[in-house]
Short mmCIF file of C-alpha atoms and ligand atoms in Angstrom, two decimals:
data_model
loop_
_atom_site.label_atom_id
_atom_site.label_comp_id
_atom_site.label_asym_id
_atom_site.label_seq_id
_atom_site.Cartn_x
_atom_site.Cartn_y
_atom_site.Cartn_z
CA MET A 19 -31.38 -2.64 -1.23
CA ASP A 20 -29.81 -0.40 -3.70
CA CYS A 21 -28.25 -3.34 -5.56
CA VAL A 22 -28.01 -7.35 -4.77
CA LEU A 23 -24.63 -9.46 -6.46
CA THR A 24 -26.31 -12.74 -6.78
CA ASN A 25 -24.50 -15.95 -7.85
CA ALA A 26 -21.02 -14.91 -6.86
CA ARG A 27 -18.40 -16.93 -5.53
CA ILE A 28 -17.38 -14.58 -2.33
CA MET A 29 -14.03 -14.14 -0.73
CA THR A 30 -15.04 -12.49 2.28
CA CYS A 31 -12.19 -12.05 4.49
CA ASP A 32 -14.18 -12.00 7.20
CA PRO A 33 -12.25 -12.38 10.61
CA ASN A 34 -15.09 -14.37 11.75
CA ARG A 35 -15.31 -16.91 9.17
CA PRO A 36 -12.14 -19.54 8.79
CA GLY A 37 -9.45 -18.88 6.10
CA LEU A 38 -10.53 -16.37 3.13
CA GLY A 39 -14.05 -16.74 4.53
CA MET A 40 -15.16 -18.20 1.13
CA ILE A 41 -18.74 -18.80 0.19
CA ASP A 42 -18.93 -20.87 -2.90
CA ARG A 43 -22.31 -19.56 -4.05
CA GLY A 44 -23.77 -16.47 -2.25
CA ALA A 45 -25.27 -13.06 -2.46
CA ILE A 46 -24.33 -9.64 -1.37
CA GLY A 47 -26.90 -7.01 -0.43
CA ILE A 48 -25.57 -3.46 -0.45
CA ALA A 49 -27.36 -0.07 0.61
CA ASP A 50 -25.84 3.24 0.80
CA GLY A 51 -22.54 2.17 -0.01
CA LYS A 52 -22.58 -0.29 2.43
CA VAL A 53 -22.76 -4.20 2.88
CA VAL A 54 -25.84 -4.62 4.79
CA TRP A 55 -25.96 -8.79 4.58
CA VAL A 56 -24.10 -11.78 3.07
CA ALA A 57 -26.01 -14.64 2.50
CA GLU A 58 -25.08 -18.33 1.12
CA GLY A 59 -26.86 -20.21 -1.82
CA MET A 60 -29.38 -18.38 -4.17
CA VAL A 61 -31.25 -15.87 -3.13
CA ALA A 62 -34.62 -14.36 -4.16
CA THR A 63 -34.78 -10.76 -4.52
CA ASP A 64 -37.10 -7.93 -5.39
CA ASP A 65 -34.09 -5.14 -5.33
CA PRO A 66 -32.08 -4.61 -8.54
CA GLU A 67 -30.00 -7.46 -8.91
CA ILE A 68 -26.51 -8.30 -10.72
CA ASP A 69 -26.18 -12.06 -11.62
CA LEU A 70 -22.48 -12.90 -11.48
CA GLY A 71 -22.55 -16.10 -13.07
CA GLY A 72 -20.41 -17.70 -10.17
CA GLN A 73 -17.47 -15.00 -10.85
CA LEU A 74 -15.07 -14.60 -7.77
CA VAL A 75 -15.86 -11.52 -5.94
CA THR A 76 -13.57 -10.21 -3.14
CA PRO A 77 -12.94 -7.15 -1.07
CA GLY A 78 -11.56 -4.10 -3.40
CA LEU A 79 -7.81 -4.52 -3.06
CA VAL A 80 -6.02 -2.27 -0.93
CA ASP A 81 -2.41 -0.99 -1.60
CA CYS A 82 -0.55 0.02 1.65
CA HIS A 83 2.62 1.17 0.52
CA THR A 84 3.36 3.29 -2.45
CA HIS A 85 5.41 6.43 -3.45
CA ALA A 86 2.93 7.20 -6.65
CA ILE A 87 3.75 10.88 -6.63
CA PHE A 88 6.90 11.62 -8.37
CA ALA A 89 8.00 12.90 -11.93
CA GLY A 90 10.59 11.70 -14.01
CA ASP A 91 11.53 7.89 -14.83
CA ARG A 92 14.67 5.87 -13.72
CA ALA A 93 14.66 3.40 -16.43
CA ASN A 94 18.14 3.91 -16.78
CA GLU A 95 18.75 2.45 -13.50
CA PHE A 96 16.80 -0.40 -14.43
CA ALA A 97 19.12 -1.43 -17.21
CA MET A 98 22.32 -0.69 -14.93
CA ARG A 99 20.93 -3.36 -12.24
CA ALA A 100 20.00 -5.50 -15.26
CA ALA A 101 23.82 -5.32 -16.07
CA GLY A 102 24.59 -6.06 -12.38
CA LYS A 103 24.97 -2.99 -10.63
CA SER A 104 23.92 -2.93 -6.98
CA TYR A 105 21.20 -0.34 -5.57
CA LEU A 106 23.89 1.57 -3.51
CA GLU A 107 26.58 1.52 -6.42
CA ILE A 108 23.57 3.36 -8.57
CA ALA A 109 23.20 5.63 -5.63
CA ALA A 110 26.67 6.57 -5.70
CA ALA A 111 26.70 7.42 -9.34
CA GLY A 112 24.20 9.67 -8.85
CA GLY A 113 20.99 7.50 -9.07
CA GLY A 114 18.55 6.67 -6.60
CA ILE A 115 15.83 9.05 -4.67
CA GLN A 116 18.20 11.87 -5.40
CA ALA A 117 17.54 11.58 -8.99
CA THR A 118 13.89 11.89 -8.69
CA LEU A 119 14.03 15.11 -6.70
CA GLY A 120 14.91 17.46 -9.42
CA PRO A 121 12.05 16.36 -11.89
CA THR A 122 9.52 16.24 -9.12
CA ARG A 123 10.50 19.70 -7.84
CA ALA A 124 10.24 21.16 -11.43
CA ARG A 125 6.86 20.19 -12.13
CA THR A 126 3.62 22.23 -11.32
CA ASP A 127 0.86 21.11 -9.30
CA ALA A 128 -1.31 20.43 -12.11
CA GLU A 129 1.26 18.48 -13.53
CA LEU A 130 2.20 16.22 -10.51
CA ILE A 131 -1.46 15.80 -10.16
CA ALA A 132 -2.11 14.50 -13.56
CA LEU A 133 0.86 12.00 -13.08
CA THR A 134 -0.31 10.73 -9.99
CA ARG A 135 -4.03 10.34 -11.07
CA SER A 136 -2.52 8.13 -14.02
CA ARG A 137 -1.07 5.81 -11.76
CA LEU A 138 -3.80 5.68 -9.29
CA THR A 139 -6.14 4.92 -12.21
CA ALA A 140 -3.67 2.17 -13.35
CA ALA A 141 -3.93 0.66 -9.74
CA ARG A 142 -7.77 0.92 -9.96
CA ALA A 143 -7.91 -1.14 -13.33
CA HIS A 144 -5.77 -3.75 -11.54
CA GLY A 145 -8.44 -4.18 -8.87
CA THR A 146 -7.36 -1.47 -6.36
CA THR A 147 -10.17 0.34 -4.20
CA THR A 148 -7.67 2.03 -1.64
CA ILE A 149 -4.29 2.97 -2.03
CA GLU A 150 -1.86 4.71 0.21
CA VAL A 151 0.23 7.27 -0.96
CA LYS A 152 3.88 8.77 0.65
CA SER A 153 5.27 12.18 -0.11
CA GLY A 154 9.00 11.94 -0.08
CA TYR A 155 10.65 13.27 -3.50
CA ASP A 156 10.94 16.98 -2.42
CA LEU A 157 12.42 16.66 1.03
CA THR A 158 12.18 20.45 1.63
CA ILE A 159 9.17 21.43 4.05
CA GLU A 160 7.23 23.54 1.70
CA GLY A 161 7.91 20.83 -1.17
CA GLU A 162 6.71 17.98 1.09
CA LEU A 163 3.57 19.85 2.18
CA ARG A 164 2.96 20.63 -1.61
CA LEU A 165 3.35 16.93 -2.32
CA LEU A 166 0.91 15.92 0.20
CA ARG A 167 -1.66 18.49 -1.02
CA CYS A 168 -1.43 17.30 -4.59
CA ILE A 169 -1.97 13.87 -3.33
CA ALA A 170 -5.32 14.85 -1.87
CA ARG A 171 -6.29 16.44 -5.31
CA ALA A 172 -5.23 13.28 -7.26
CA ALA A 173 -7.99 11.31 -5.65
CA ASP A 174 -11.58 11.64 -7.93
CA VAL A 175 -14.43 9.19 -8.42
CA SER A 176 -12.15 7.31 -11.16
CA THR A 177 -9.29 6.52 -8.64
CA PRO A 178 -9.03 4.36 -5.66
CA ARG A 179 -9.81 5.91 -2.29
CA VAL A 180 -6.29 7.51 -1.33
CA VAL A 181 -4.70 7.32 2.14
CA PRO A 182 -1.76 9.90 2.24
CA THR A 183 1.26 9.66 4.31
CA LEU A 184 3.97 12.04 5.22
CA LEU A 185 7.30 10.21 4.55
CA CYS A 186 10.44 11.34 5.93
CA HIS A 187 12.57 9.81 3.08
CA VAL A 188 16.29 10.89 3.30
CA ILE A 189 18.40 13.74 4.25
CA PRO A 190 18.41 16.16 1.26
CA ALA A 191 22.20 16.65 0.09
CA GLU A 192 22.15 20.22 1.04
CA CYS A 193 21.47 19.26 4.88
CA ARG A 194 24.23 16.82 5.21
CA ASP A 195 26.12 18.91 7.46
CA ASP A 196 23.38 19.46 9.82
CA ARG A 197 21.57 16.39 10.12
CA ASP A 198 20.29 17.50 13.59
CA GLY A 199 18.84 20.38 12.30
CA TYR A 200 16.72 18.93 9.23
CA VAL A 201 15.40 16.29 11.79
CA ARG A 202 14.41 19.18 14.27
CA GLU A 203 12.75 20.89 11.30
CA LEU A 204 10.92 17.76 10.60
CA CYS A 205 9.68 17.23 14.06
CA GLU A 206 8.78 21.00 15.05
CA SER A 207 7.82 22.13 11.59
CA LEU A 208 6.76 19.93 8.91
CA ILE A 209 5.01 17.34 11.28
CA GLN A 210 3.10 20.02 12.99
CA GLU A 211 1.78 21.25 9.81
CA VAL A 212 0.62 18.11 8.36
CA ALA A 213 -1.08 17.26 11.50
CA TYR A 214 -2.63 20.80 11.96
CA HIS A 215 -3.86 20.99 8.33
CA ASP A 216 -4.80 17.15 8.26
CA LEU A 217 -2.67 16.20 5.36
CA ALA A 218 -1.84 12.72 6.32
CA THR A 219 -3.00 10.34 8.58
CA SER A 220 0.38 8.66 9.46
CA ALA A 221 4.11 9.26 9.21
CA ASP A 222 6.54 6.97 7.99
CA VAL A 223 10.54 7.01 8.25
CA TYR A 224 13.01 5.51 5.86
CA CYS A 225 15.16 3.91 8.68
CA ASP A 226 18.10 2.10 7.02
CA GLU A 227 21.57 2.60 5.90
CA GLY A 228 21.89 5.72 3.83
CA ALA A 229 18.63 7.04 5.03
CA PHE A 230 17.55 7.94 8.91
CA THR A 231 19.49 6.42 11.99
CA LEU A 232 17.61 4.75 14.64
CA ASP A 233 17.93 7.72 17.18
CA GLU A 234 16.60 10.26 14.26
CA THR A 235 13.83 7.79 13.56
CA ARG A 236 12.89 7.83 17.18
CA ALA A 237 12.74 11.41 17.48
CA ILE A 238 10.70 11.81 14.10
CA LEU A 239 8.20 8.81 15.11
CA THR A 240 7.69 10.28 18.54
CA ALA A 241 7.17 13.69 17.32
CA ALA A 242 4.58 12.05 14.68
CA LYS A 243 2.78 10.08 17.52
CA ARG A 244 2.54 13.32 19.70
CA ALA A 245 0.99 15.31 17.06
CA GLY A 246 -1.54 12.23 16.51
CA LEU A 247 -0.34 10.80 13.51
CA GLY A 248 -0.31 6.96 12.98
CA VAL A 249 3.53 5.65 12.90
CA ARG A 250 5.25 3.28 10.11
CA ALA A 251 8.62 2.85 8.97
CA HIS A 252 10.86 1.36 6.13
CA VAL A 253 12.93 -1.12 8.10
CA GLY A 254 15.55 -3.57 7.23
CA GLN A 255 15.57 -3.50 3.54
CA PHE A 256 19.65 -3.39 3.45
CA ARG A 257 20.49 -3.63 7.41
CA ASP A 258 18.81 -4.15 10.44
CA LEU A 259 18.82 -1.01 12.63
CA GLY A 260 16.60 -2.25 15.26
CA GLY A 261 13.70 -0.19 13.56
CA ALA A 262 11.07 -2.98 13.90
CA GLU A 263 11.58 -2.89 17.63
CA LEU A 264 11.08 0.75 17.80
CA VAL A 265 7.89 0.83 15.76
CA ALA A 266 6.44 -1.68 18.09
CA GLU A 267 7.31 0.15 21.12
CA LEU A 268 5.66 2.92 19.82
CA GLY A 269 2.38 1.10 18.94
CA GLY A 270 3.12 1.52 15.26
CA LEU A 271 0.92 0.56 12.57
CA SER A 272 3.35 -1.34 10.30
CA VAL A 273 6.98 -2.02 9.41
CA ASP A 274 7.78 -2.25 5.85
CA HIS A 275 10.43 -4.39 3.70
CA LEU A 276 11.85 -6.58 6.67
CA GLU A 277 14.56 -8.32 4.39
CA GLN A 278 16.52 -8.05 7.49
CA VAL A 279 14.83 -8.19 10.96
CA SER A 280 15.94 -10.01 14.41
CA ASP A 281 14.11 -12.73 16.16
CA THR A 282 13.70 -10.05 18.90
CA GLY A 283 12.16 -7.88 16.24
CA ILE A 284 9.70 -10.10 15.08
CA ALA A 285 8.73 -11.08 18.51
CA THR A 286 8.13 -7.23 19.41
CA LEU A 287 5.81 -7.12 16.38
CA ALA A 288 3.71 -10.07 17.21
CA LYS A 289 3.40 -8.38 20.58
CA ALA A 290 2.27 -5.08 19.34
CA GLY A 291 0.16 -6.38 16.54
CA THR A 292 2.25 -4.19 14.19
CA VAL A 293 1.76 -5.23 10.47
CA ALA A 294 4.73 -6.74 8.51
CA VAL A 295 4.26 -5.16 5.04
CA MET A 296 5.97 -7.38 2.27
CA LEU A 297 7.28 -5.75 -0.81
CA PRO A 298 8.14 -8.36 -3.25
CA GLY A 299 8.66 -6.13 -6.24
CA ALA A 300 11.28 -4.34 -4.91
CA CYS A 301 13.04 -7.51 -2.88
CA VAL A 302 13.16 -9.27 -6.24
CA GLN A 303 14.29 -6.19 -8.68
CA LEU A 304 16.99 -5.31 -6.29
CA ARG A 305 18.21 -9.03 -5.81
CA LEU A 306 17.81 -8.84 -2.00
CA PRO A 307 17.08 -12.18 0.37
CA VAL A 308 13.77 -12.74 1.15
CA PRO A 309 12.14 -11.54 4.60
CA PRO A 310 11.66 -14.30 6.99
CA VAL A 311 8.18 -15.13 6.25
CA ASP A 312 8.07 -18.45 8.01
CA LYS A 313 9.31 -16.82 11.01
CA LEU A 314 6.95 -13.99 10.78
CA ARG A 315 3.89 -16.66 10.27
CA ARG A 316 5.08 -18.60 13.25
CA ALA A 317 5.00 -15.57 15.46
CA GLY A 318 1.62 -14.65 14.40
CA VAL A 319 2.70 -11.42 13.13
CA PRO A 320 0.06 -10.15 10.45
CA MET A 321 1.43 -9.62 6.86
CA ALA A 322 0.35 -7.42 4.37
CA ILE A 323 1.60 -7.03 0.72
CA ALA A 324 2.16 -3.94 -1.22
CA THR A 325 3.27 -2.96 -4.59
CA ASP A 326 5.84 -0.30 -3.02
CA CYS A 327 5.12 1.70 -6.62
CA ASN A 328 8.09 3.91 -6.95
CA PRO A 329 10.25 5.16 -9.94
CA GLY A 330 13.57 3.42 -8.61
CA SER A 331 12.95 -0.33 -7.37
CA SER A 332 9.37 -1.34 -8.17
CA TYR A 333 7.37 0.83 -10.54
CA SER A 334 4.20 -1.16 -10.69
CA GLU A 335 0.72 -0.46 -9.78
CA SER A 336 -0.47 -4.35 -9.86
CA LEU A 337 -1.33 -5.80 -6.81
CA PRO A 338 -2.00 -9.23 -8.62
CA LEU A 339 1.42 -9.35 -9.56
CA GLN A 340 2.66 -8.99 -6.00
CA LEU A 341 0.28 -11.86 -5.40
CA TRP A 342 2.38 -13.63 -7.80
CA LEU A 343 5.80 -12.88 -6.50
CA ALA A 344 4.51 -13.15 -2.74
CA THR A 345 3.38 -16.89 -3.32
CA THR A 346 6.24 -17.98 -5.86
CA HIS A 347 9.10 -15.96 -4.35
CA PHE A 348 8.35 -15.39 -0.69
CA GLY A 349 6.78 -18.77 0.30
CA MET A 350 3.58 -17.46 1.09
CA THR A 351 0.63 -19.57 0.68
CA VAL A 352 -2.10 -18.45 -1.47
CA GLU A 353 -4.57 -17.40 1.63
CA GLU A 354 -1.80 -15.34 2.86
CA ALA A 355 -1.09 -13.49 -0.04
CA TRP A 356 -4.70 -12.54 -0.46
CA LEU A 357 -5.33 -11.55 2.98
CA GLY A 358 -2.21 -9.49 2.64
CA VAL A 359 -3.64 -7.30 -0.01
CA THR A 360 -7.04 -7.18 1.78
CA ARG A 361 -7.66 -7.23 5.66
CA HIS A 362 -4.02 -6.82 6.81
CA ALA A 363 -3.25 -4.26 4.13
CA ALA A 364 -6.26 -2.02 5.52
CA ARG A 365 -4.97 -2.89 8.84
CA ALA A 366 -1.61 -1.43 8.12
CA LEU A 367 -3.36 1.72 7.24
CA ALA A 368 -5.93 1.82 9.94
CA VAL A 369 -8.94 2.33 7.68
CA ASP A 370 -11.98 0.15 7.30
CA GLY A 371 -12.09 -2.04 4.24
CA GLY A 372 -10.59 -5.24 2.94
CA VAL A 373 -13.56 -7.23 4.34
CA ILE A 374 -17.15 -8.04 2.88
CA ALA A 375 -19.18 -8.35 6.02
CA PRO A 376 -22.19 -6.46 7.05
CA GLY A 377 -21.49 -2.60 7.75
CA ALA A 378 -18.37 -2.85 5.80
CA ARG A 379 -17.87 -0.48 2.85
CA ALA A 380 -18.94 -1.84 -0.25
CA ASP A 381 -15.71 -1.82 -1.97
CA ILE A 382 -15.60 -4.67 -4.31
CA THR A 383 -13.49 -6.46 -6.87
CA ILE A 384 -15.13 -8.76 -9.40
CA TRP A 385 -12.65 -11.28 -11.00
CA LYS A 386 -13.08 -12.98 -14.71
CA CYS A 387 -12.27 -16.36 -12.51
CA SER A 388 -13.68 -18.23 -9.86
CA ASP A 389 -10.64 -19.82 -7.90
CA PRO A 390 -8.68 -17.18 -5.86
CA ALA A 391 -5.60 -19.19 -6.83
CA GLU A 392 -6.39 -18.22 -10.31
CA VAL A 393 -4.96 -14.81 -10.24
CA PRO A 394 -1.40 -15.46 -9.22
CA TYR A 395 -1.50 -18.36 -11.22
CA HIS A 396 -2.35 -16.55 -14.56
CA TYR A 397 0.21 -13.95 -13.78
CA GLY A 398 0.76 -10.98 -16.00
CA ALA A 399 -2.98 -11.11 -17.07
CA ASN A 400 -5.13 -9.02 -15.64
CA LEU A 401 -8.27 -10.93 -14.36
CA VAL A 402 -9.91 -7.84 -13.06
CA ASP A 403 -13.67 -7.50 -14.41
CA GLY A 404 -14.61 -4.34 -12.41
CA THR A 405 -14.02 -2.63 -9.35
CA TYR A 406 -16.66 -0.90 -7.37
CA ARG A 407 -16.26 1.77 -4.31
CA LEU A 408 -17.88 4.18 -2.12
CA THR A 409 -16.95 7.97 -3.15
CA ASP A 410 -18.06 11.19 -1.96
CA SER A 411 -20.85 10.83 -4.58
CA GLY A 412 -22.11 7.59 -3.54
CA TRP A 413 -21.76 4.11 -4.35
CA GLN A 414 -21.88 3.54 -8.18
CA PRO A 415 -23.22 0.14 -9.16
CA PRO A 416 -21.10 -1.81 -11.77
CA ALA A 417 -21.00 -0.28 -15.17
CA GLY A 418 -21.74 -2.47 -18.23
CA ARG A 419 -23.52 -5.03 -16.10
CA SER A 420 -27.30 -5.81 -16.75
CA VAL A 421 -29.49 -5.30 -13.32
CA ARG A 422 -32.72 -6.72 -13.13
ZN1 ZN B 510 8.52 2.41 0.13
#
């Protein structure tokens, strides 16, 4: 082994074990950046060893929904909202997504990469080892391609692994009189370029009031699927347009938000195995109704949780904070919340990760506590002791840890 982590309280999230797959005292053998074995009890080894003294070890967290590439801020909107203005009122007053376009378009590649990397580094400090980043704050064909290239370049050994997504966010103001023309350009030009140059693994459409209609969403996601991209959508944040049914029908990876979703929508998600991504930060900040977690649970829909890190409704890189919101505000159990930022989040992105099991990548977060409930319970404090992940230059054993 390259490294053995011993004397650890391990949350494996292994689907072959019940619940969170807890091992109260155990060890993990790591070689070539992969988990080779997971053992219960005290393990004697001649390999380089790190004694964790009973600390909690979990899969590295997976943040499956962010808009972390943008410039400018919208703190003024936060203040307006705190004074009682609604999301749609703020958008009508020139706020919202449109307010981020100008600052983002004006920045150079190097500036955008630096801004994005600082957010990715912050996410890593809060335990995230895989993070999805969507384009979406330029809206022109060339501009969206530029954002995706910058997303790829923002990743390095200090950041989480980055999973890029093409987001068709809204119809730009200059195309409002020709919505069909813009949608055609997305389908025939942008999606083809993205797939050809391998700039994203999936496409996402904001299917809601004020964004894309259900028919437009169908056209875009069908083109994306044909081009070999995974399919996802923002659905039902404000109004249920039938997006959940559509994504399920297309065999999509995830539907995200879901404050509004019908019983039929939930049933189709369960049947298709599509992940429901909960975004409690945005929900709470916009004072929206809570998604029907109980119905999703009873239907057996896998639930993930993400930060939705974006400049408007949820400027946070912290998944532990979302664990707190999910358990206190969304009625999710501690177990559901943890699976939501590990195994289920990896599934929403169709990537490996989110589990500690033989063969899995050794992306691991070590915590300054031993009880999984302590992370949401002690909210606002950063209990992360360290994160370790597989990079292009190999797996780095924990810095500052004594290896025997
Ligand atoms: Zn979003």
